[in-house]
Structures are given as structure tokens and as C-alpha cells.
Amino acid sequence: MQKPFEEIIKNFLPSGDERLDALLKFTALAEEMTAILRRTNLADGSRRQNDAEHSWRIALMALIFKEYFIEEVDTTRAATICLAHDLVEIYAGDTFAYDAAANVGKEERERAAADKLFGQLPPDIGTRLRNLWDEFEAMQTPESRYANCMDRIEPFLNNSLAVDGGTWAQAGADVAAVEKRGKPIKDNMPRVWEWLQKNIERAKKQGFIKE
């Protein structure tokens, strides 16, 4: 069982440089993302995916899917947004997209978590990461819209590969809910949206997604 961060950090030896100490402690804290389990399984179905794995993979995706996005996009910035977008879940936890009850109050929980998390960093770095997180949430820039597309494509891909329908079947998701989740893709990556539609139709026939 993973030890609580508060217990681990007691063994931290200060460097004598307050700024360096803050960066080192934040780096140690970021490892907590490996303990935050998402509802999505790995593609091979062996276990649930964690937040660190998800964030790494969508950052990688941001570097390679540019040609399918309708706008010019800075892929390096988009990948950076992807790496920052779920950090707040260290304190807020992961909220399952298809659980309506769990999503009540999600925005407030995550904003409080962002205040707590990014406030532990030196102000210039904390503000930079907070701005990246806010940018992802607002979806007002090409990079944030692109990052949101990566965030939706990645779990969709794993669900489409799952022999048991993955989290679609577990949640009893219907077509409307899955399409709503994919709206950023529909609006910004039409060629990818065509692929999603084919998978939705197949999953519907298999009984994994409801009408």
C-alpha cells in the first residue's frame, strides 16, 4: 500500500534553498498521480489506468495528431497543458465522466484543489501551472481545445478495444452520453469523429452502449 505523502515527506532533507526545496517537494508530491486510479482500464484489460499514465499518453498524442485538428496549434504547448491538466486530482480525485452524481460540485472541488496544489510552488511557477490548468478547463485557445480532444480520444480508444465494452458497459452509457463526451472531437477533429462514430455504432450493436 502506498504511504501517505505527509508521511513520506517527513524524511525530506532541506537543501538550505527554500525555492529548491519547494520544487523538490512538489516533484515528490506529483508521484501521487500514480496512485489515482481512473475508471478506464489499460488497453489490455489487465488493470485500471492511473492518472500519470493517462497524462503521459495524451501528452504524447498531442505531439502526433496535429494534422487532424482544424486549426494551427502549438503542439509543445498543448502537450504541456496535457501534462498539467489532471494534477489537481492529487487532491480532488478522479471524477468518472459517466457518473452524474459524482460530477455535482466537481468544478468547485477542483478549483479548491488547484488553489492548494499550485500554492505550494514558488509564485512564478505555481502561477504558470495554474494558468495551464485554467486554460485547459476554459477551452478558449486552439491548444486547450486540442488538449481536450486528446483527453477524450484516449479513453475512447481503450473502451473501443475492450472486449467487454470497458467503462461504457460498466456505466450503462448511452449513445447521447458518449457523443456528448466526444463533442470537442466532433467540433475540432472531424476525421477522427468519423472514426468515433463507427466505433459507437459497433459498440451499440454489441450491446456495450445503449440506444
C-alpha angles and dihedrals in degrees: 000000000000114000118237112264091237089061095046096048092057086080093057113123110214116234096210089247109099094200093050090048091054091052093048093048092048090051090053090048092051089065086072086080088076088064096051106094120205123208090242115094125221112268091258091054093233097126145338119290120243129222095253092055092047093048093048093049097049090047088055090047090053089062095055111033098062096113091063095055118096095226137049108267138187099234094192091056091044091052089050090052089051091054092051100040099088101033091104089065087076084081104015098045125219117301115210110237094220096049106093095186093051091051093060106108093006094130093051093046093050095046090052089048090050091053091051097042103043091039088070092067130077105279096251094052095037091052092048093053093042090052090052090051092047090048091054092050095047096049091204098129129062090243094053093047090049091048090051089053090054089049090056099039095053099061090037089058092052092048091049090054096046114106090212098046094259118225092345090068094038092055097038088235119187130214093260093055094047092047091047089053089051097049095110087057092048091051098043111021108039096170091054089045089060089057091049091053092054090051093047090052092050093047090049091054090048090052094244094115121040124230 
